[in-house]
Short mmCIF file of C-alpha atoms and ligand atoms in Angstrom, two decimals:
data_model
loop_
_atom_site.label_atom_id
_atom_site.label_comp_id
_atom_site.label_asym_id
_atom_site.label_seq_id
_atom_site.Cartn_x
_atom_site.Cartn_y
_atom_site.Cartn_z
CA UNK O 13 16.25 -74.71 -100.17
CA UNK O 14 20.17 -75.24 -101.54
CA UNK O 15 19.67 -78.03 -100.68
CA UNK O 16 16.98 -79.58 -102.65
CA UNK O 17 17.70 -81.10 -105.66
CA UNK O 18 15.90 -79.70 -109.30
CA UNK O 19 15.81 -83.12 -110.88
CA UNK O 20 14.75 -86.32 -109.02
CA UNK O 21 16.62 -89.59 -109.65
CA UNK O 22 15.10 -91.09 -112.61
CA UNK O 23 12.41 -94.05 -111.67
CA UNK O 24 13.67 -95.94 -114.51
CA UNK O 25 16.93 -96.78 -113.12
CA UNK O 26 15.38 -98.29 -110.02
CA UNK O 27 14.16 -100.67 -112.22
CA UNK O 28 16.34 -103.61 -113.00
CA UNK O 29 17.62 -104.07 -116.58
CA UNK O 30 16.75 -107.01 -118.10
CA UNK O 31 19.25 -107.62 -121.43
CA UNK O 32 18.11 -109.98 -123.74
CA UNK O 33 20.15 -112.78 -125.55
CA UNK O 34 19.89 -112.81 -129.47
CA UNK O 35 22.42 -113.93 -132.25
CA UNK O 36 23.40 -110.93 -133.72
CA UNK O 37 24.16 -112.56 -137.49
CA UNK O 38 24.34 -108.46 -138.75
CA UNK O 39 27.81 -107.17 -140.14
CA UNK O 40 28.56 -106.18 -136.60
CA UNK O 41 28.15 -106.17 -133.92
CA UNK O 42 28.12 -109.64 -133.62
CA UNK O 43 28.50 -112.03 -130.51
CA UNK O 44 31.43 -112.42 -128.25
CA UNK O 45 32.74 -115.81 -126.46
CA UNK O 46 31.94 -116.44 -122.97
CA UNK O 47 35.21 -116.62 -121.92
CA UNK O 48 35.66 -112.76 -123.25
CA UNK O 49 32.09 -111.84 -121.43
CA UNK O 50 33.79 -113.21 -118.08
CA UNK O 51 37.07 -111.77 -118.74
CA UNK O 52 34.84 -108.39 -118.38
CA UNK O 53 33.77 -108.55 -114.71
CA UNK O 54 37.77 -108.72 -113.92
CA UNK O 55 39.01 -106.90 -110.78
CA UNK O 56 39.82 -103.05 -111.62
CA UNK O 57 43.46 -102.23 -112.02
CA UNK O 58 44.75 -98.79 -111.98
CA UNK O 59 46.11 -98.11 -115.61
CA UNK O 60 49.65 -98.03 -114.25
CA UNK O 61 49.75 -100.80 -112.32
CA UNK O 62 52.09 -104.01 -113.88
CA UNK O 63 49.44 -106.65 -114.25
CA UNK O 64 47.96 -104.22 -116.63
CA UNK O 65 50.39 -103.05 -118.38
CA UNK O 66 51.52 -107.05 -118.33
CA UNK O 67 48.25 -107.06 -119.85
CA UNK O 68 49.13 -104.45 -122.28
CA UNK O 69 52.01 -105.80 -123.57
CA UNK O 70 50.42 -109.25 -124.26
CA UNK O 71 47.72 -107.57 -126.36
CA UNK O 72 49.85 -105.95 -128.44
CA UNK O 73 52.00 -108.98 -129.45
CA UNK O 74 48.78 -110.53 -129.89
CA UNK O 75 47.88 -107.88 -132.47
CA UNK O 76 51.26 -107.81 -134.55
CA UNK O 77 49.90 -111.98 -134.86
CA UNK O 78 46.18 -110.89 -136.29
CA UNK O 79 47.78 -108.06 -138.42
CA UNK O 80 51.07 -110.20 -139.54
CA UNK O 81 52.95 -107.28 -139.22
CA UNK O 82 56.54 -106.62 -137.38
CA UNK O 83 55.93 -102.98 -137.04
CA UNK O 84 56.76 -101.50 -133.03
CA UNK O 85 53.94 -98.95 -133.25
CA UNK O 86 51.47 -101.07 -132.83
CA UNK O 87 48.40 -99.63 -130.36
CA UNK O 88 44.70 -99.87 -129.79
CA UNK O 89 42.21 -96.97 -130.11
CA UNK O 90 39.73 -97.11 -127.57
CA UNK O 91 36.33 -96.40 -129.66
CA UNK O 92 34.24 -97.98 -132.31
CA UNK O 93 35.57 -98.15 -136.01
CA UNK O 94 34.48 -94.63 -136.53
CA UNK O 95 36.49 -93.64 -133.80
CA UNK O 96 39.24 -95.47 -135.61
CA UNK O 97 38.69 -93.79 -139.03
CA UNK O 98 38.52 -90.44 -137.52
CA UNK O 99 41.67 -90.57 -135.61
CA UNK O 100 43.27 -91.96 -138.88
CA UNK O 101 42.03 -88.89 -140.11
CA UNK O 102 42.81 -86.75 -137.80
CA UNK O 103 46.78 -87.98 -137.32
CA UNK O 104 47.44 -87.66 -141.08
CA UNK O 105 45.78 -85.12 -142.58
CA UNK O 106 45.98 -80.95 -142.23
CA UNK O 107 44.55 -78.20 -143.63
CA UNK O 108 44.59 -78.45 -147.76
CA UNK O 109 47.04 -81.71 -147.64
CA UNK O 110 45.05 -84.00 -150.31
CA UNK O 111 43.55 -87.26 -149.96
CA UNK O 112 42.71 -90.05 -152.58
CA UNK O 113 39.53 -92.03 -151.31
CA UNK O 114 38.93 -95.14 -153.51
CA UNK O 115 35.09 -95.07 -152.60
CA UNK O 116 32.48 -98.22 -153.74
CA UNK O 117 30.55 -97.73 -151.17
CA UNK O 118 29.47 -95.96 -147.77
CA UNK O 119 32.66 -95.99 -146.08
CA UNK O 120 33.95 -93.98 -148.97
CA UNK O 121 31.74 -91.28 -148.40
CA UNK O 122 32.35 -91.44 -144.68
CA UNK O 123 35.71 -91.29 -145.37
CA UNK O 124 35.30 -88.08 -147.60
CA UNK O 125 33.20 -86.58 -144.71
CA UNK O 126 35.76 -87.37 -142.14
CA UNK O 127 38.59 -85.99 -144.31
CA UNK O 128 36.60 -82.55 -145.20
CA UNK O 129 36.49 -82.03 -141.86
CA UNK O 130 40.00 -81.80 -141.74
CA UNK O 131 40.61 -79.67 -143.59
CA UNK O 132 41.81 -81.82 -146.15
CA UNK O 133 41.44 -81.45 -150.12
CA UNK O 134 39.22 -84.81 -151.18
CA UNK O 135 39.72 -86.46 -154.63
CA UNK O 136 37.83 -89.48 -155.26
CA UNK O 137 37.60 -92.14 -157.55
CA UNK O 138 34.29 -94.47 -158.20
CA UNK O 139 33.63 -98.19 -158.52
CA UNK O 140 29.92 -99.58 -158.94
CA UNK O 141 28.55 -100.93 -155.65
CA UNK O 142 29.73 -104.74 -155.68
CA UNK O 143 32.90 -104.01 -157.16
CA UNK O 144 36.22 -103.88 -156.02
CA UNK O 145 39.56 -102.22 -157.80
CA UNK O 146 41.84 -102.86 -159.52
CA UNK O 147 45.75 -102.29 -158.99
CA UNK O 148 46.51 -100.66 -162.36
CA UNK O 149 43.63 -97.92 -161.52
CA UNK O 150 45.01 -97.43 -158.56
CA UNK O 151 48.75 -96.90 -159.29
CA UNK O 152 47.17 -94.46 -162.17
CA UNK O 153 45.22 -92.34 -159.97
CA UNK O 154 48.09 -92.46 -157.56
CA UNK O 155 49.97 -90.84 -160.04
CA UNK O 156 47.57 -88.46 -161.44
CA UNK O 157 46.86 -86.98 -158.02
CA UNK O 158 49.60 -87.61 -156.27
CA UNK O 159 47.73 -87.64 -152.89
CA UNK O 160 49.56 -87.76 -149.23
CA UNK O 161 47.59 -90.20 -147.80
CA UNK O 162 45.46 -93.12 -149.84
CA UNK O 163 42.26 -94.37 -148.37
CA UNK O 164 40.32 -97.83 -149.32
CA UNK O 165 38.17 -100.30 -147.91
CA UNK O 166 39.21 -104.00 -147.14
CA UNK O 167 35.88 -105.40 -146.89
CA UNK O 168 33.16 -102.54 -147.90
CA UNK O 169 30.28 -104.11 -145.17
CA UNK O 170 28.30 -101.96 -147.06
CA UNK O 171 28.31 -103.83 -150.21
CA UNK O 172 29.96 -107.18 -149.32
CA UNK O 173 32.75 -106.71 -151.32
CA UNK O 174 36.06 -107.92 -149.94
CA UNK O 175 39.03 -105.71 -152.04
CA UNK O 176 42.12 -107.39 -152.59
CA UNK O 177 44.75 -105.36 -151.05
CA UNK O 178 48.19 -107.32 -151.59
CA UNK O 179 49.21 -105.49 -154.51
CA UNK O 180 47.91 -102.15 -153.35
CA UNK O 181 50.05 -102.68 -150.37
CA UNK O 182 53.50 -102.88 -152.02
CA UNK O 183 52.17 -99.51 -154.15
CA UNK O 184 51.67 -97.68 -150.97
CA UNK O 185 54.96 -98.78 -149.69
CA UNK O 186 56.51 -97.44 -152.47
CA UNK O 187 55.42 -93.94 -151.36
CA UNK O 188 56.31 -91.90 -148.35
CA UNK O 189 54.50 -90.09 -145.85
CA UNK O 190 55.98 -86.61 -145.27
CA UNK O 191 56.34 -85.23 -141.24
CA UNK O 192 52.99 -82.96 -139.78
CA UNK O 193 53.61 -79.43 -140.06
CA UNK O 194 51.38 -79.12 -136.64
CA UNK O 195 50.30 -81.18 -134.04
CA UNK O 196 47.01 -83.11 -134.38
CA UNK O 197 43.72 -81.22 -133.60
CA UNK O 198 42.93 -83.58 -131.25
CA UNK O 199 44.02 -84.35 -127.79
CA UNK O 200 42.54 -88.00 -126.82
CA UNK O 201 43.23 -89.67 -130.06
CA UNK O 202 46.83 -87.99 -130.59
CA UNK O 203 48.80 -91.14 -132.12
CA UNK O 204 52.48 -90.03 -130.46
CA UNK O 205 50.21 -89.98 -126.78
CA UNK O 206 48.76 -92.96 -127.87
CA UNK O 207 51.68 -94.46 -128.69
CA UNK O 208 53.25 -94.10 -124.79
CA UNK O 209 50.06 -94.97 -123.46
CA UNK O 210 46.48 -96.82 -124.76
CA UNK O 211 43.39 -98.63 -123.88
CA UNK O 212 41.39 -99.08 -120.73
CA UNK O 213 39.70 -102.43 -121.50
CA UNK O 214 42.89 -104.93 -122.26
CA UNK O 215 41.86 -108.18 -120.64
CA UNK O 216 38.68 -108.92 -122.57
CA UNK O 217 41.03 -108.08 -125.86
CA UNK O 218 43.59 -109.87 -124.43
CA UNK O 219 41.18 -112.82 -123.59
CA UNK O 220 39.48 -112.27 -127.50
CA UNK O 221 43.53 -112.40 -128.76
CA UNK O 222 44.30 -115.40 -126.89
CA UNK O 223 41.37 -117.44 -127.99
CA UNK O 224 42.38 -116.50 -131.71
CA UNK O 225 46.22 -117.46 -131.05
CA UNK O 226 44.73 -121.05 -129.60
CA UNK O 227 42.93 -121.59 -132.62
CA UNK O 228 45.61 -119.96 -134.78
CA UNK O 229 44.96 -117.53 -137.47
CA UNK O 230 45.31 -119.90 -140.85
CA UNK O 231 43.11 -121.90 -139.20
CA UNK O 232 40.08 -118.91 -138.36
CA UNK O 233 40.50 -117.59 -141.69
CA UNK O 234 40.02 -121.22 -143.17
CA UNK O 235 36.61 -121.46 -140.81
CA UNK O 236 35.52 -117.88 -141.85
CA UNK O 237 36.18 -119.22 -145.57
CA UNK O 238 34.15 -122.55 -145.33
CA UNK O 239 31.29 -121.13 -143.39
CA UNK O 240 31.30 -118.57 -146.21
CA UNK O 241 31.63 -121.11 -148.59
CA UNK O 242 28.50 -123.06 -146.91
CA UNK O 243 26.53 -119.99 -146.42
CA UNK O 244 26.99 -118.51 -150.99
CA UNK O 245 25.61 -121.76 -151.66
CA UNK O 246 23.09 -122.19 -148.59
CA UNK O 247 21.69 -118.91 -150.29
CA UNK O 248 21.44 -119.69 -153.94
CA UNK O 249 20.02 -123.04 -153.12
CA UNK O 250 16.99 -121.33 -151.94
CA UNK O 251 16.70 -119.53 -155.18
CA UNK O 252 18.18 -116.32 -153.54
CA UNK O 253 20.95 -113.97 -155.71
CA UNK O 254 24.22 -113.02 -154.34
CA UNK O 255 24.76 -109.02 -154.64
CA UNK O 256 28.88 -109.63 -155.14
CA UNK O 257 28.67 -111.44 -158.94
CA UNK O 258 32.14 -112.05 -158.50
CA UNK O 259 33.05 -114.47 -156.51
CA UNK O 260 36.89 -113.42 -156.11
CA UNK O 261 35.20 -110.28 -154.32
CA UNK O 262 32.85 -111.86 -152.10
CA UNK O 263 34.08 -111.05 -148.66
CA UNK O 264 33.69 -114.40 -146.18
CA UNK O 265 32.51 -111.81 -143.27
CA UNK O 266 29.46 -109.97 -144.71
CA UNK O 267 27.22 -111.91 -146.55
CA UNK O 268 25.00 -109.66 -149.22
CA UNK O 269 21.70 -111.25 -150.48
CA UNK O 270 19.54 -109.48 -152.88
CA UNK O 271 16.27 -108.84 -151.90
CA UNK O 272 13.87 -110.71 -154.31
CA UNK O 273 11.06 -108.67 -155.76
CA UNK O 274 7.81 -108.73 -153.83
CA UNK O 275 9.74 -109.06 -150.61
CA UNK O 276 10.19 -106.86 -147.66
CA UNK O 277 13.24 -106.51 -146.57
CA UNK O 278 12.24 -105.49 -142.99
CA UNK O 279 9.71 -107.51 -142.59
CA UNK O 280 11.64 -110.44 -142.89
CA UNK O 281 14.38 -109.15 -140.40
CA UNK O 282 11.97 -107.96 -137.90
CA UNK O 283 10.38 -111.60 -138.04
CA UNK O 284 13.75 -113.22 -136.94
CA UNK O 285 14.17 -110.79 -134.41
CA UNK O 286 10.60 -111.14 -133.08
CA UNK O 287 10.44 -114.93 -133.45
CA UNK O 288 14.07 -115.92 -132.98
CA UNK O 289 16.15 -113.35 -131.20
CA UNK O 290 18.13 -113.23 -134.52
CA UNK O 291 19.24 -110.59 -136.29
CA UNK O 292 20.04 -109.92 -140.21
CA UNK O 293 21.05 -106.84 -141.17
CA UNK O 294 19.03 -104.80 -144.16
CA UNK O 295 21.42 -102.58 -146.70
CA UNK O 296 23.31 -99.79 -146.03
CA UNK O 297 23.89 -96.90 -148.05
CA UNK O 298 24.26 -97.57 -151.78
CA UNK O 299 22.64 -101.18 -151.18
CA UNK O 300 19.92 -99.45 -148.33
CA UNK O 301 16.25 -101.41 -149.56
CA UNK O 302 17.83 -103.81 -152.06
CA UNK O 303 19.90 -106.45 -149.64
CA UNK O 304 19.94 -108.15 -146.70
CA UNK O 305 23.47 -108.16 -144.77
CA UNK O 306 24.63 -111.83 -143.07
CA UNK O 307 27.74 -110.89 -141.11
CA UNK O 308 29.91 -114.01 -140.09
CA UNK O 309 32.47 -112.72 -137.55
CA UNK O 310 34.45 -114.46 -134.53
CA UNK O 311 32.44 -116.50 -132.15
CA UNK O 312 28.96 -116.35 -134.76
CA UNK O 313 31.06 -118.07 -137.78
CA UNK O 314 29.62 -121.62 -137.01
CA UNK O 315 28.22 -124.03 -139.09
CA UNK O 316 25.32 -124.28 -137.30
CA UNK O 317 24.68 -120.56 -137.63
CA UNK O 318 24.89 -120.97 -141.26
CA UNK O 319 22.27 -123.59 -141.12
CA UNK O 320 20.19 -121.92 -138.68
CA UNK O 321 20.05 -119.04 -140.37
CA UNK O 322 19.45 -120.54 -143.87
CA UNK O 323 16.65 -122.64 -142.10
CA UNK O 324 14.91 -119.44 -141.01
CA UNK O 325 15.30 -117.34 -144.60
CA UNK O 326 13.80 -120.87 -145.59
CA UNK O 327 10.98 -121.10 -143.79
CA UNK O 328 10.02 -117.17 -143.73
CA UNK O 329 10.20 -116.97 -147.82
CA UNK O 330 8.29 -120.46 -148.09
CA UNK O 331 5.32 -118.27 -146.91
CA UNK O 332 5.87 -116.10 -149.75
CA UNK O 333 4.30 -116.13 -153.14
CA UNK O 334 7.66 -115.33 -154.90
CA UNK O 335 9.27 -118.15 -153.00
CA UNK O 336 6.48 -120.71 -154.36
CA UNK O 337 6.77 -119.80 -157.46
CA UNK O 338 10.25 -120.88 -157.77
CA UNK O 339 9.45 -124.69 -156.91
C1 PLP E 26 34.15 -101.18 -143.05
C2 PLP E 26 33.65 -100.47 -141.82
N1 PLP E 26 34.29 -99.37 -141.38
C3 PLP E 26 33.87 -98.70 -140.28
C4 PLP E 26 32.78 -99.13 -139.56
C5 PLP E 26 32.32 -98.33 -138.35
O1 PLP E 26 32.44 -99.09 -137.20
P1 PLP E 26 31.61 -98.74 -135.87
O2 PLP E 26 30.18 -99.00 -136.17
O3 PLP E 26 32.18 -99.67 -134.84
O4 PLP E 26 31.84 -97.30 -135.54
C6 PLP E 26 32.08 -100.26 -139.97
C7 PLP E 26 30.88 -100.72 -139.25
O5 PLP E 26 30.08 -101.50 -139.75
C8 PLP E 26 32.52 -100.96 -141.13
O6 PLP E 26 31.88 -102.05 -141.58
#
C-alpha cells in the first residue's frame, strides 16, 4: 500500500506537444533568430565550469555595448521584466525611504505597487496617456520631494510613448544614492550575490548579443527607426490615427493605433491569429479597448513585417463599413 502512488501521471503529458509557429508582432514577446533558438539546445555546463563563465564574461561586455555604458557592475537578472522591476525595487528601497514614480501609464502604477510593497513611501506625478515629460517638471518635482530613488519609463509599451531620457539622465547623476541600512528582503535577486554570480541561460544571450554586435548598434537602431518610420505612415495611409500625436514621442518599438469607431478591437486580432498565425496586441491599461499595440523588436523589425502586417489591417478593415466609408 506505501507503495502506491495517490496521483497517476497525467495522460496529457504522454501526449506529444505540438508548438505552433506565429509572428508574434505584440509589444513582446516577439520572435527570436534561429541562430538564438539553436544556441538553446547547447550541451549543459555546470555553472562553474570556464566555458561558461567564458560565456559569462562575453555577455556582459556585450551588454556594456547595448547599454553604452562603462560601468563594472554590469549583470543579468534571470526573470521577465517584472522580475527586473521588482528586484530594482527590492535592492533600493526600505521601509518609509520615498520614491518619485513619473507614471503615464501602466508601468507607473506597477511601479507604485511594486514600491508599496516595500515598504516604501510613493509620491507620484501624472502625465496624460500619450505623453511623455518634460525635464524642467522633473528637476521640479525632484526638488519638491526630494525622493531617494526616481522611477520612469523609457518606452511606456502601454501607451507607445518613447520618453526622452538624455537630460533626465545628467539630473539623476547629479544626485546620490545613500548606503542600505539592511540587507535586501530578498535572497535570489540580492544585487551584491548577483553581482559575484548571475544567469543560467548565457549562450542564447550571448548568441542574441553577438548577432546585435555583427550588425552593430547605430545600425539596429537606424532599422528599428525606418521600419517605424514605414510602419506611422503604412498606418495613416489606411485612414488609421496614431495614439502618440507627437511624433518626437512615438517610440520605434511599440506601435499604438487607435481603434476606429465601429471596430472591434479583438475581433480584428483574433482574425490574424486565426487566419495568419499573427499576432497584434490590443491596449493595456490606460489605452485597454481604445488601441491596438504593433511591437517591432529584434528579429520581427523587417520590412516585410511592416508590409505584411499593414496588408492584413488592410484587408480585415476593407470588410468594414467604417473602412468604406473613408474611400
Ligand atoms: C515597459 C515594460 N516594463 C516591464 C514589462 C514587464 O515585462 P515582462 O512581461 O517580461 O514581465 C513590460 C512588458 O511588456 C514593459 O513593456
Amino acid at each position: 500500500m506505501e507503495n502506491q502512488l495517490q496521483i497517476c501521471g497525467p495522460a496529457c503529458l504522454l501526449r506529444p506537444v505540438r508548438v505552433p509557429s506565429k509572428l508574434l508582432l505584440g509589444p513582446g514577446p516577439s520572435n527570436v533568430s534561429e541562430r538564438v533558438l539553436r544556441s538553446m539546445t547547447s550541451p549543459m555546463l555546470g555553472h562553474l565550469h570556464p566555458e561558461f563563465l567564458k560565456i559569462m564574461d562575453d555577455v556582459k561586455e556585450g551588454l556594456k555595448y547595448l547599454f553604452q555604458t562603462e560601468a563594472q557592475n554590469v549583470f543579468c537578472i534571470s526573470g521577465t521584466g517584472h522580475a527586473g522591476m521588482d528586484s530594482v525595487m527590492m535592492n533600493i528601497l526600505e521601509e518609509r525611504d520615498v520614491i518619485l514614480i513619473a507614471k503615464n501609464g501602466i508601468w507607473g502604477d506597477r511601479a507604485a505597487d511594486m514600491a508599496q510593497r516595500q515598504g516604501a513611501v510613493v509620491r507620484i506625478i501624472e502625465k496624460k496617456p500619450g505623453e511623455a515629460f518634460t525635464p524642467e517638471e522633473i528637476e521640479e518635482s525632484l526638488q519638491k520631494f526630494r525622493p531617494k530613488a526616481f522611477f520612469i519609463v523609457h518606452v511606456e509599451s502601454s501607451t507607445g510613448v518613447l520618453q526622452p531620457l538624455q537630460e533626465i539622465g545628467s539630473i539623476c547623476r547629479k544626485r546620490v544614492i545613500s548606503d542600505r541600512r539592511q540587507p535586501p528582503r530578498t535572497f535570489y535577486f540580492d544585487y551584491s550575490h548577483l553581482a559575484n554570480y548571475w544567469g543560467c541561460d548565457n549562450v542564447a544571450r550571448r548568441e542574441g548579443l553577438a548577432q546585435l554586435v555583427e550588425e552593430g548598434l547605430k545600425e539596429s537602431w537606424s532599422r528599428h527607426k525606418e521600419c517605424a518610420d514605414l510602419l506611422h505612415r503604412g498606418i495613416e495611409s489606411l485612414s488609421l490615427k496614431l495614439f502618440v500625436e507627437n511624433l518626437v514621442w512615438r517610440a520605434p518599438t511599440v506601435t499604438t493605433i487607435v481603434v476606429p469607431q465601429g471596430i472591434n478591437w479583438k475581433e480584428a486580432s483574433e482574425h490574424l491569429m486565426n487566419k495568419y498565425k499573427v499576432e497584434i496586441s490590443g491596449g493595456l491599461g490606460p489605452t485597454a479597448g481604445k488601441v491596438w499595440r504593433i511591437g517591432l523588436l529584434g528579429e520581427n523589425c523587417t520590412k516585410g513585417n511592416v508590409e505584411f502586417v499593414l496588408r492584413l489591417l488592410s484587408d480585415y478593415l476593407s470588410n468594414k463599413d467604417f473602412y468604406k466609408s473613408k474611400l
